[in-house]
């Protein structure tokens, strides 16, 4: 059991999960707002030995050096790799601090977003049909860049509606082949696809000038990651042509200057933040705490 557990910012746990935190520490402090910077984070942590945070704040080396009592950090947000995390995991590990994170809690809402926006775009619901005439997903050539959990779920959903699915990943996947999904080199995939869905880890950039040249004109591009999957300059040039880009958040789009672009659709809403996602997140945060405490 921890002596003191501090959530340095809102961590999106359901009320029952917040109450359950009391079983893991003698003293639990939950802050209702986002700290202004590193020094405020240090003050909030104080002498706590357990810390929770979401994706809006960072616990870097500066903070860790000034909070020597920390032995556990629970990220109440996605953790895919130390490099993409908002906690300095490498330094934390050097200090003997355990860092846990969450995966696969908000994917369902993201998949519904992609299907919804694609159907509206193709059929022309509330807008002109993309091809000038309403069409179905049936037969649509869809390229998935990054066939992880969310990419795989998008592929499965669009396959259900009759799309022709191909993908690019670091390696070919037997399970994908068994579903009829074809592996292609990235540039070949971009040329072939009518719609491309980028489903990459945070800070992973695969679309550079050559890739946008391969993608060409008359394409629809979705980015469901937490950061842009592209370099800004070639994207800015590509979006000027007869193309369309969908991102749910500004983080995925990258630059506010694109928000008003007529070929960009960005709702500035995290589509993975649903009631069910908060339930899954809460369950996994408590499971991580339980596993650490044995």
PDB file of C-alpha atoms in Angstrom:
ATOM      1  CA  UNK A   1       0.000   0.000   0.000  1.00  0.00           C
ATOM      2  CA  UNK A   2       1.247   3.457  -0.895  1.00  0.00           C
ATOM      3  CA  UNK A   3       1.678   6.130   1.723  1.00  0.00           C
ATOM      4  CA  UNK A   4       0.434   8.920  -0.571  1.00  0.00           C
ATOM      5  CA  UNK A   5      -1.042   8.811  -4.073  1.00  0.00           C
ATOM      6  CA  UNK A   6      -1.469  12.022  -6.062  1.00  0.00           C
ATOM      7  CA  UNK A   7      -3.260  12.542  -9.375  1.00  0.00           C
ATOM      8  CA  UNK A   8      -1.551  15.708 -10.598  1.00  0.00           C
ATOM      9  CA  UNK A   9      -4.357  16.454 -13.078  1.00  0.00           C
ATOM     10  CA  UNK A  10      -7.817  15.084 -14.035  1.00  0.00           C
ATOM     11  CA  UNK A  11      -7.332  11.457 -15.096  1.00  0.00           C
ATOM     12  CA  UNK A  12     -10.826  10.663 -16.422  1.00  0.00           C
ATOM     13  CA  UNK A  13     -11.657   7.861 -13.997  1.00  0.00           C
ATOM     14  CA  UNK A  14     -15.296   7.056 -13.322  1.00  0.00           C
ATOM     15  CA  UNK A  15     -16.493   7.930  -9.769  1.00  0.00           C
ATOM     16  CA  UNK A  16     -16.384   4.331  -8.530  1.00  0.00           C
ATOM     17  CA  UNK A  17     -12.758   4.023  -9.675  1.00  0.00           C
ATOM     18  CA  UNK A  18     -11.798   7.278  -7.964  1.00  0.00           C
ATOM     19  CA  UNK A  19     -13.299   5.916  -4.760  1.00  0.00           C
ATOM     20  CA  UNK A  20     -11.403   2.646  -5.216  1.00  0.00           C
ATOM     21  CA  UNK A  21      -8.088   4.551  -5.195  1.00  0.00           C
ATOM     22  CA  UNK A  22      -8.459   4.850  -1.425  1.00  0.00           C
ATOM     23  CA  UNK A  23      -7.751   1.132  -1.119  1.00  0.00           C
ATOM     24  CA  UNK A  24      -4.276   1.648  -2.601  1.00  0.00           C
ATOM     25  CA  UNK A  25      -2.981   4.508  -0.429  1.00  0.00           C
ATOM     26  CA  UNK A  26      -3.408   5.957   3.036  1.00  0.00           C
ATOM     27  CA  UNK A  27      -3.675   9.450   1.569  1.00  0.00           C
ATOM     28  CA  UNK A  28      -5.184  10.184  -1.873  1.00  0.00           C
ATOM     29  CA  UNK A  29      -5.153  13.628  -3.483  1.00  0.00           C
ATOM     30  CA  UNK A  30      -6.930  14.287  -6.790  1.00  0.00           C
ATOM     31  CA  UNK A  31      -6.319  17.652  -8.440  1.00  0.00           C
ATOM     32  CA  UNK A  32      -9.214  18.985 -10.577  1.00  0.00           C
ATOM     33  CA  UNK A  33      -7.146  21.069 -13.008  1.00  0.00           C
ATOM     34  CA  UNK A  34      -4.035  20.863 -15.182  1.00  0.00           C
ATOM     35  CA  UNK A  35      -0.780  22.120 -13.592  1.00  0.00           C
ATOM     36  CA  UNK A  36       0.808  25.175 -15.192  1.00  0.00           C
ATOM     37  CA  UNK A  37       4.297  23.714 -15.498  1.00  0.00           C
ATOM     38  CA  UNK A  38       7.083  21.606 -14.041  1.00  0.00           C
ATOM     39  CA  UNK A  39       7.414  23.517 -10.778  1.00  0.00           C
ATOM     40  CA  UNK A  40       3.715  23.217 -10.050  1.00  0.00           C
ATOM     41  CA  UNK A  41       3.876  19.495 -10.822  1.00  0.00           C
ATOM     42  CA  UNK A  42       6.740  19.150  -8.344  1.00  0.00           C
ATOM     43  CA  UNK A  43       4.701  20.998  -5.720  1.00  0.00           C
ATOM     44  CA  UNK A  44       1.646  18.824  -6.307  1.00  0.00           C
ATOM     45  CA  UNK A  45       3.637  15.605  -6.073  1.00  0.00           C
ATOM     46  CA  UNK A  46       5.528  16.698  -2.966  1.00  0.00           C
ATOM     47  CA  UNK A  47       6.497  13.634  -0.923  1.00  0.00           C
ATOM     48  CA  UNK A  48       4.055  11.261  -2.661  1.00  0.00           C
ATOM     49  CA  UNK A  49       5.295   7.776  -3.520  1.00  0.00           C
ATOM     50  CA  UNK A  50       2.645   7.160  -6.222  1.00  0.00           C
ATOM     51  CA  UNK A  51       1.559   9.499  -9.005  1.00  0.00           C
ATOM     52  CA  UNK A  52      -1.193   9.382 -11.619  1.00  0.00           C
ATOM     53  CA  UNK A  53      -1.389  11.602 -14.694  1.00  0.00           C
ATOM     54  CA  UNK A  54      -3.171  11.795 -18.028  1.00  0.00           C
ATOM     55  CA  UNK A  55      -1.821  12.900 -21.420  1.00  0.00           C
ATOM     56  CA  UNK A  56      -1.945  16.680 -20.863  1.00  0.00           C
ATOM     57  CA  UNK A  57       1.027  16.952 -18.473  1.00  0.00           C
ATOM     58  CA  UNK A  58       4.578  15.631 -18.463  1.00  0.00           C
ATOM     59  CA  UNK A  59       6.766  14.102 -15.801  1.00  0.00           C
ATOM     60  CA  UNK A  60      10.281  14.694 -17.072  1.00  0.00           C
ATOM     61  CA  UNK A  61      13.718  14.301 -15.550  1.00  0.00           C
ATOM     62  CA  UNK A  62      13.503  17.739 -13.926  1.00  0.00           C
ATOM     63  CA  UNK A  63      10.399  16.656 -12.016  1.00  0.00           C
ATOM     64  CA  UNK A  64      11.757  13.223 -11.116  1.00  0.00           C
ATOM     65  CA  UNK A  65      14.976  14.665  -9.724  1.00  0.00           C
ATOM     66  CA  UNK A  66      12.958  16.866  -7.359  1.00  0.00           C
ATOM     67  CA  UNK A  67      10.535  14.175  -6.203  1.00  0.00           C
ATOM     68  CA  UNK A  68      12.776  11.457  -4.740  1.00  0.00           C
ATOM     69  CA  UNK A  69       9.994   9.517  -3.003  1.00  0.00           C
ATOM     70  CA  UNK A  70       8.226   8.412  -6.184  1.00  0.00           C
ATOM     71  CA  UNK A  71       8.232   4.657  -6.725  1.00  0.00           C
ATOM     72  CA  UNK A  72       5.195   4.279  -9.012  1.00  0.00           C
ATOM     73  CA  UNK A  73       3.797   6.379 -11.890  1.00  0.00           C
ATOM     74  CA  UNK A  74       0.513   5.373 -13.451  1.00  0.00           C
ATOM     75  CA  UNK A  75      -0.163   6.882 -16.869  1.00  0.00           C
ATOM     76  CA  UNK A  76      -3.947   7.069 -17.265  1.00  0.00           C
ATOM     77  CA  UNK A  77      -3.500   7.338 -21.011  1.00  0.00           C
ATOM     78  CA  UNK A  78      -1.950   5.431 -23.893  1.00  0.00           C
ATOM     79  CA  UNK A  79       1.564   4.063 -23.519  1.00  0.00           C
ATOM     80  CA  UNK A  80       3.034   2.597 -26.698  1.00  0.00           C
ATOM     81  CA  UNK A  81       6.749   3.207 -26.255  1.00  0.00           C
ATOM     82  CA  UNK A  82       9.104   5.110 -23.935  1.00  0.00           C
ATOM     83  CA  UNK A  83       9.931   7.504 -26.780  1.00  0.00           C
ATOM     84  CA  UNK A  84       6.304   8.545 -27.294  1.00  0.00           C
ATOM     85  CA  UNK A  85       5.383   8.719 -23.604  1.00  0.00           C
ATOM     86  CA  UNK A  86       4.819  11.919 -21.623  1.00  0.00           C
ATOM     87  CA  UNK A  87       6.913  10.428 -18.804  1.00  0.00           C
ATOM     88  CA  UNK A  88      10.700  10.093 -18.967  1.00  0.00           C
ATOM     89  CA  UNK A  89      10.491   6.328 -18.634  1.00  0.00           C
ATOM     90  CA  UNK A  90      14.177   5.666 -19.256  1.00  0.00           C
ATOM     91  CA  UNK A  91      15.244   7.925 -16.391  1.00  0.00           C
ATOM     92  CA  UNK A  92      12.421   6.634 -14.199  1.00  0.00           C
ATOM     93  CA  UNK A  93      13.659   3.087 -14.716  1.00  0.00           C
ATOM     94  CA  UNK A  94      17.176   4.176 -13.773  1.00  0.00           C
ATOM     95  CA  UNK A  95      15.706   5.423 -10.496  1.00  0.00           C
ATOM     96  CA  UNK A  96      13.857   2.150  -9.910  1.00  0.00           C
ATOM     97  CA  UNK A  97      10.467   3.759 -10.555  1.00  0.00           C
ATOM     98  CA  UNK A  98       7.771   1.596 -12.118  1.00  0.00           C
ATOM     99  CA  UNK A  99       5.793   3.278 -14.921  1.00  0.00           C
ATOM    100  CA  UNK A 100       2.600   1.737 -16.242  1.00  0.00           C
ATOM    101  CA  UNK A 101       0.250   2.879 -18.990  1.00  0.00           C
ATOM    102  CA  UNK A 102      -2.924   1.916 -20.779  1.00  0.00           C
ATOM    103  CA  UNK A 103      -3.606   0.494 -24.216  1.00  0.00           C
ATOM    104  CA  UNK A 104      -6.700  -0.236 -26.255  1.00  0.00           C
ATOM    105  CA  UNK A 105      -9.343   1.645 -24.285  1.00  0.00           C
ATOM    106  CA  UNK A 106     -10.628   4.222 -26.794  1.00  0.00           C
ATOM    107  CA  UNK A 107     -10.309   2.438 -30.134  1.00  0.00           C
ATOM    108  CA  UNK A 108     -13.981   1.634 -30.594  1.00  0.00           C
ATOM    109  CA  UNK A 109     -14.997   5.295 -30.748  1.00  0.00           C
ATOM    110  CA  UNK A 110     -12.238   6.050 -33.249  1.00  0.00           C
ATOM    111  CA  UNK A 111     -13.410   3.251 -35.545  1.00  0.00           C
ATOM    112  CA  UNK A 112     -16.972   4.580 -35.428  1.00  0.00           C
ATOM    113  CA  UNK A 113     -15.639   8.046 -36.306  1.00  0.00           C
ATOM    114  CA  UNK A 114     -13.812   6.764 -39.392  1.00  0.00           C
ATOM    115  CA  UNK A 115     -16.808   4.788 -40.628  1.00  0.00           C
ATOM    116  CA  UNK A 116     -19.209   7.666 -39.950  1.00  0.00           C
ATOM    117  CA  UNK A 117     -17.146  10.338 -41.703  1.00  0.00           C
ATOM    118  CA  UNK A 118     -16.313   8.093 -44.632  1.00  0.00           C
ATOM    119  CA  UNK A 119     -19.975   7.170 -45.204  1.00  0.00           C
ATOM    120  CA  UNK A 120     -21.036  10.826 -45.016  1.00  0.00           C
ATOM    121  CA  UNK A 121     -18.294  11.814 -47.432  1.00  0.00           C
ATOM    122  CA  UNK A 122     -18.963   9.089 -50.002  1.00  0.00           C
ATOM    123  CA  UNK A 123     -22.752   9.377 -49.912  1.00  0.00           C
ATOM    124  CA  UNK A 124     -22.836  13.155 -49.652  1.00  0.00           C
ATOM    125  CA  UNK A 125     -24.773  13.403 -46.399  1.00  0.00           C
ATOM    126  CA  UNK A 126     -24.733  17.128 -45.569  1.00  0.00           C
ATOM    127  CA  UNK A 127     -22.169  17.759 -48.314  1.00  0.00           C
ATOM    128  CA  UNK A 128     -21.496  17.019 -51.970  1.00  0.00           C
ATOM    129  CA  UNK A 129     -20.717  13.332 -52.676  1.00  0.00           C
ATOM    130  CA  UNK A 130     -16.956  12.827 -52.937  1.00  0.00           C
ATOM    131  CA  UNK A 131     -17.121  11.282 -56.423  1.00  0.00           C
ATOM    132  CA  UNK A 132     -19.940  13.532 -57.620  1.00  0.00           C
ATOM    133  CA  UNK A 133     -22.406  10.647 -57.207  1.00  0.00           C
ATOM    134  CA  UNK A 134     -23.255   8.748 -54.010  1.00  0.00           C
ATOM    135  CA  UNK A 135     -21.285   5.545 -53.635  1.00  0.00           C
ATOM    136  CA  UNK A 136     -20.896   2.760 -51.099  1.00  0.00           C
ATOM    137  CA  UNK A 137     -17.838   1.538 -49.271  1.00  0.00           C
ATOM    138  CA  UNK A 138     -18.247  -1.655 -51.287  1.00  0.00           C
ATOM    139  CA  UNK A 139     -15.222  -2.058 -53.551  1.00  0.00           C
ATOM    140  CA  UNK A 140     -13.425   0.970 -52.084  1.00  0.00           C
ATOM    141  CA  UNK A 141      -9.628   0.609 -52.086  1.00  0.00           C
ATOM    142  CA  UNK A 142      -8.524   1.336 -48.509  1.00  0.00           C
ATOM    143  CA  UNK A 143      -4.905   1.362 -47.389  1.00  0.00           C
ATOM    144  CA  UNK A 144      -4.140   1.019 -43.677  1.00  0.00           C
ATOM    145  CA  UNK A 145      -0.787   2.435 -42.566  1.00  0.00           C
ATOM    146  CA  UNK A 146       0.012   0.757 -39.259  1.00  0.00           C
ATOM    147  CA  UNK A 147      -1.920  -2.439 -38.588  1.00  0.00           C
ATOM    148  CA  UNK A 148      -1.918  -2.370 -34.794  1.00  0.00           C
ATOM    149  CA  UNK A 149      -5.033  -2.661 -32.648  1.00  0.00           C
ATOM    150  CA  UNK A 150      -6.902   0.380 -34.000  1.00  0.00           C
ATOM    151  CA  UNK A 151      -5.639  -0.090 -37.559  1.00  0.00           C
ATOM    152  CA  UNK A 152      -6.755  -3.703 -37.478  1.00  0.00           C
ATOM    153  CA  UNK A 153     -10.174  -2.743 -36.140  1.00  0.00           C
ATOM    154  CA  UNK A 154     -10.619  -0.124 -38.884  1.00  0.00           C
ATOM    155  CA  UNK A 155      -9.618  -2.707 -41.485  1.00  0.00           C
ATOM    156  CA  UNK A 156     -12.108  -5.227 -40.064  1.00  0.00           C
ATOM    157  CA  UNK A 157     -14.924  -2.669 -39.975  1.00  0.00           C
ATOM    158  CA  UNK A 158     -14.404  -1.464 -43.541  1.00  0.00           C
ATOM    159  CA  UNK A 159     -13.954  -5.036 -44.770  1.00  0.00           C
ATOM    160  CA  UNK A 160     -17.380  -5.788 -43.291  1.00  0.00           C
ATOM    161  CA  UNK A 161     -18.815  -3.048 -45.526  1.00  0.00           C
ATOM    162  CA  UNK A 162     -17.112  -4.549 -48.577  1.00  0.00           C
ATOM    163  CA  UNK A 163     -13.918  -2.501 -48.876  1.00  0.00           C
ATOM    164  CA  UNK A 164     -10.812  -3.912 -50.533  1.00  0.00           C
ATOM    165  CA  UNK A 165      -8.161  -3.753 -47.803  1.00  0.00           C
ATOM    166  CA  UNK A 166      -4.379  -3.500 -48.130  1.00  0.00           C
ATOM    167  CA  UNK A 167      -1.911  -2.493 -45.437  1.00  0.00           C
ATOM    168  CA  UNK A 168       1.616  -1.413 -44.654  1.00  0.00           C
ATOM    169  CA  UNK A 169       3.316  -2.382 -41.391  1.00  0.00           C
ATOM    170  CA  UNK A 170       6.825  -3.108 -40.168  1.00  0.00           C
ATOM    171  CA  UNK A 171       6.283  -6.743 -41.113  1.00  0.00           C
ATOM    172  CA  UNK A 172       3.700  -8.879 -42.851  1.00  0.00           C
ATOM    173  CA  UNK A 173       1.051 -10.334 -40.575  1.00  0.00           C
ATOM    174  CA  UNK A 174      -0.249 -13.856 -41.085  1.00  0.00           C
ATOM    175  CA  UNK A 175      -3.559 -13.090 -39.366  1.00  0.00           C
ATOM    176  CA  UNK A 176      -4.131 -10.210 -41.802  1.00  0.00           C
ATOM    177  CA  UNK A 177      -3.376 -12.420 -44.772  1.00  0.00           C
ATOM    178  CA  UNK A 178      -5.918 -14.945 -43.520  1.00  0.00           C
ATOM    179  CA  UNK A 179      -8.534 -12.174 -43.557  1.00  0.00           C
ATOM    180  CA  UNK A 180      -7.692 -11.325 -47.156  1.00  0.00           C
ATOM    181  CA  UNK A 181      -5.725  -8.152 -46.372  1.00  0.00           C
ATOM    182  CA  UNK A 182      -2.781  -7.601 -48.722  1.00  0.00           C
ATOM    183  CA  UNK A 183       0.591  -6.335 -47.591  1.00  0.00           C
ATOM    184  CA  UNK A 184       2.151  -3.646 -49.811  1.00  0.00           C
ATOM    185  CA  UNK A 185       5.280  -1.492 -49.605  1.00  0.00           C
ATOM    186  CA  UNK A 186       4.292   1.972 -48.403  1.00  0.00           C
ATOM    187  CA  UNK A 187       4.580   3.932 -51.658  1.00  0.00           C
ATOM    188  CA  UNK A 188       2.840   1.180 -53.613  1.00  0.00           C
ATOM    189  CA  UNK A 189       0.029   1.216 -51.061  1.00  0.00           C
ATOM    190  CA  UNK A 190      -0.336   4.996 -51.294  1.00  0.00           C
ATOM    191  CA  UNK A 191      -0.576   4.887 -55.109  1.00  0.00           C
ATOM    192  CA  UNK A 192      -3.117   2.069 -55.045  1.00  0.00           C
ATOM    193  CA  UNK A 193      -5.434   3.404 -52.341  1.00  0.00           C
ATOM    194  CA  UNK A 194      -8.453   5.647 -52.735  1.00  0.00           C
ATOM    195  CA  UNK A 195      -8.600   6.123 -48.974  1.00  0.00           C
ATOM    196  CA  UNK A 196      -5.613   5.945 -46.613  1.00  0.00           C
ATOM    197  CA  UNK A 197      -5.924   5.571 -42.841  1.00  0.00           C
ATOM    198  CA  UNK A 198      -2.805   6.348 -40.812  1.00  0.00           C
ATOM    199  CA  UNK A 199      -2.944   4.532 -37.465  1.00  0.00           C
ATOM    200  CA  UNK A 200       0.501   5.147 -36.037  1.00  0.00           C
ATOM    201  CA  UNK A 201       2.024   5.630 -32.614  1.00  0.00           C
ATOM    202  CA  UNK A 202       2.552   9.151 -31.346  1.00  0.00           C
ATOM    203  CA  UNK A 203       5.469  11.019 -32.980  1.00  0.00           C
ATOM    204  CA  UNK A 204       5.793   8.434 -35.759  1.00  0.00           C
ATOM    205  CA  UNK A 205       6.137  10.184 -39.126  1.00  0.00           C
ATOM    206  CA  UNK A 206       6.053   8.090 -42.315  1.00  0.00           C
ATOM    207  CA  UNK A 207       4.661  10.487 -44.918  1.00  0.00           C
ATOM    208  CA  UNK A 208       7.372  12.700 -46.377  1.00  0.00           C
ATOM    209  CA  UNK A 209       7.625  14.424 -49.764  1.00  0.00           C
ATOM    210  CA  UNK A 210       8.096  11.200 -51.746  1.00  0.00           C
ATOM    211  CA  UNK A 211       5.158   9.552 -50.006  1.00  0.00           C
ATOM    212  CA  UNK A 212       2.803  12.438 -50.769  1.00  0.00           C
ATOM    213  CA  UNK A 213       3.945  12.357 -54.387  1.00  0.00           C
ATOM    214  CA  UNK A 214       3.053   8.661 -54.440  1.00  0.00           C
ATOM    215  CA  UNK A 215      -0.317   9.371 -52.804  1.00  0.00           C
ATOM    216  CA  UNK A 216      -1.189  11.848 -55.531  1.00  0.00           C
ATOM    217  CA  UNK A 217      -4.508  13.573 -56.166  1.00  0.00           C
ATOM    218  CA  UNK A 218      -8.118  12.663 -55.595  1.00  0.00           C
ATOM    219  CA  UNK A 219      -7.460  10.866 -52.300  1.00  0.00           C
ATOM    220  CA  UNK A 220      -8.973  10.834 -48.821  1.00  0.00           C
ATOM    221  CA  UNK A 221      -6.561  10.701 -45.888  1.00  0.00           C
ATOM    222  CA  UNK A 222      -7.494   9.857 -42.289  1.00  0.00           C
ATOM    223  CA  UNK A 223      -5.102  10.276 -39.385  1.00  0.00           C
ATOM    224  CA  UNK A 224      -6.278   8.596 -36.189  1.00  0.00           C
ATOM    225  CA  UNK A 225      -3.019   8.974 -34.254  1.00  0.00           C
ATOM    226  CA  UNK A 226      -2.202  11.427 -31.500  1.00  0.00           C
ATOM    227  CA  UNK A 227       0.213  13.394 -33.693  1.00  0.00           C
ATOM    228  CA  UNK A 228       0.624  14.062 -37.436  1.00  0.00           C
ATOM    229  CA  UNK A 229       1.822  11.122 -39.515  1.00  0.00           C
ATOM    230  CA  UNK A 230       3.437  13.538 -41.975  1.00  0.00           C
ATOM    231  CA  UNK A 231       5.947  16.323 -42.485  1.00  0.00           C
ATOM    232  CA  UNK A 232       4.180  19.675 -42.526  1.00  0.00           C
ATOM    233  CA  UNK A 233       5.528  21.143 -45.795  1.00  0.00           C
ATOM    234  CA  UNK A 234       4.608  18.287 -48.181  1.00  0.00           C
ATOM    235  CA  UNK A 235       1.249  17.875 -46.439  1.00  0.00           C
ATOM    236  CA  UNK A 236       0.521  21.574 -46.958  1.00  0.00           C
ATOM    237  CA  UNK A 237       1.271  21.195 -50.660  1.00  0.00           C
ATOM    238  CA  UNK A 238      -0.708  17.957 -51.017  1.00  0.00           C
ATOM    239  CA  UNK A 239      -3.841  19.328 -49.340  1.00  0.00           C
ATOM    240  CA  UNK A 240      -4.033  22.170 -51.886  1.00  0.00           C
ATOM    241  CA  UNK A 241      -4.852  19.650 -54.618  1.00  0.00           C
ATOM    242  CA  UNK A 242      -8.113  17.733 -55.000  1.00  0.00           C
ATOM    243  CA  UNK A 243      -7.667  15.857 -51.747  1.00  0.00           C
ATOM    244  CA  UNK A 244      -9.380  15.630 -48.369  1.00  0.00           C
ATOM    245  CA  UNK A 245      -7.997  15.045 -44.868  1.00  0.00           C
ATOM    246  CA  UNK A 246      -9.885  13.933 -41.754  1.00  0.00           C
ATOM    247  CA  UNK A 247      -8.500  14.276 -38.200  1.00  0.00           C
ATOM    248  CA  UNK A 248     -10.557  14.265 -35.034  1.00  0.00           C
ATOM    249  CA  UNK A 249      -8.171  16.399 -32.945  1.00  0.00           C
ATOM    250  CA  UNK A 250      -5.841  19.319 -33.505  1.00  0.00           C
ATOM    251  CA  UNK A 251      -3.061  17.120 -32.127  1.00  0.00           C
ATOM    252  CA  UNK A 252      -3.573  14.710 -35.017  1.00  0.00           C
ATOM    253  CA  UNK A 253      -3.713  17.557 -37.532  1.00  0.00           C
ATOM    254  CA  UNK A 254      -0.649  19.236 -36.083  1.00  0.00           C
ATOM    255  CA  UNK A 255      -1.127  22.903 -36.954  1.00  0.00           C
ATOM    256  CA  UNK A 256      -4.041  25.230 -36.253  1.00  0.00           C
ATOM    257  CA  UNK A 257      -3.442  27.009 -39.560  1.00  0.00           C
ATOM    258  CA  UNK A 258      -5.005  24.021 -41.344  1.00  0.00           C
ATOM    259  CA  UNK A 259      -8.266  24.148 -39.366  1.00  0.00           C
ATOM    260  CA  UNK A 260      -9.873  26.607 -41.775  1.00  0.00           C
ATOM    261  CA  UNK A 261      -8.609  24.879 -44.904  1.00  0.00           C
ATOM    262  CA  UNK A 262     -11.529  23.819 -47.140  1.00  0.00           C
ATOM    263  CA  UNK A 263      -9.983  20.380 -47.683  1.00  0.00           C
ATOM    264  CA  UNK A 264      -9.528  19.626 -43.982  1.00  0.00           C
ATOM    265  CA  UNK A 265     -12.182  18.187 -41.667  1.00  0.00           C
ATOM    266  CA  UNK A 266     -11.122  18.457 -38.031  1.00  0.00           C
ATOM    267  CA  UNK A 267     -13.777  18.420 -35.293  1.00  0.00           C
ATOM    268  CA  UNK A 268     -11.266  19.105 -32.513  1.00  0.00           C
ATOM    269  CA  UNK A 269     -12.880  16.366 -30.431  1.00  0.00           C
ATOM    270  CA  UNK A 270     -11.187  13.191 -29.255  1.00  0.00           C
ATOM    271  CA  UNK A 271     -13.483  10.522 -30.670  1.00  0.00           C
ATOM    272  CA  UNK A 272     -11.989   7.895 -28.388  1.00  0.00           C
ATOM    273  CA  UNK A 273     -13.226   9.678 -25.241  1.00  0.00           C
ATOM    274  CA  UNK A 274     -16.581   7.942 -24.792  1.00  0.00           C
ATOM    275  CA  UNK A 275     -18.487   6.695 -21.760  1.00  0.00           C
ATOM    276  CA  UNK A 276     -17.371   3.153 -22.498  1.00  0.00           C
ATOM    277  CA  UNK A 277     -13.760   4.265 -22.981  1.00  0.00           C
ATOM    278  CA  UNK A 278     -13.731   5.841 -19.503  1.00  0.00           C
ATOM    279  CA  UNK A 279     -15.051   2.560 -18.095  1.00  0.00           C
ATOM    280  CA  UNK A 280     -12.286   0.580 -19.810  1.00  0.00           C
ATOM    281  CA  UNK A 281      -9.651   3.141 -18.799  1.00  0.00           C
ATOM    282  CA  UNK A 282     -10.731   3.017 -15.169  1.00  0.00           C
ATOM    283  CA  UNK A 283     -10.641  -0.772 -15.073  1.00  0.00           C
ATOM    284  CA  UNK A 284      -7.128  -0.870 -16.515  1.00  0.00           C
ATOM    285  CA  UNK A 285      -5.749   1.843 -14.233  1.00  0.00           C
ATOM    286  CA  UNK A 286      -6.988  -0.069 -11.189  1.00  0.00           C
ATOM    287  CA  UNK A 287      -5.659  -3.343 -12.624  1.00  0.00           C
ATOM    288  CA  UNK A 288      -2.201  -1.792 -13.007  1.00  0.00           C
ATOM    289  CA  UNK A 289      -2.263  -0.574  -9.401  1.00  0.00           C
ATOM    290  CA  UNK A 290      -3.406  -3.987  -8.191  1.00  0.00           C
ATOM    291  CA  UNK A 291      -0.670  -5.781 -10.108  1.00  0.00           C
ATOM    292  CA  UNK A 292       2.017  -3.471  -8.733  1.00  0.00           C
ATOM    293  CA  UNK A 293       0.779  -3.939  -5.181  1.00  0.00           C
ATOM    294  CA  UNK A 294       0.720  -7.697  -5.609  1.00  0.00           C
TER     295      UNK A 294
END
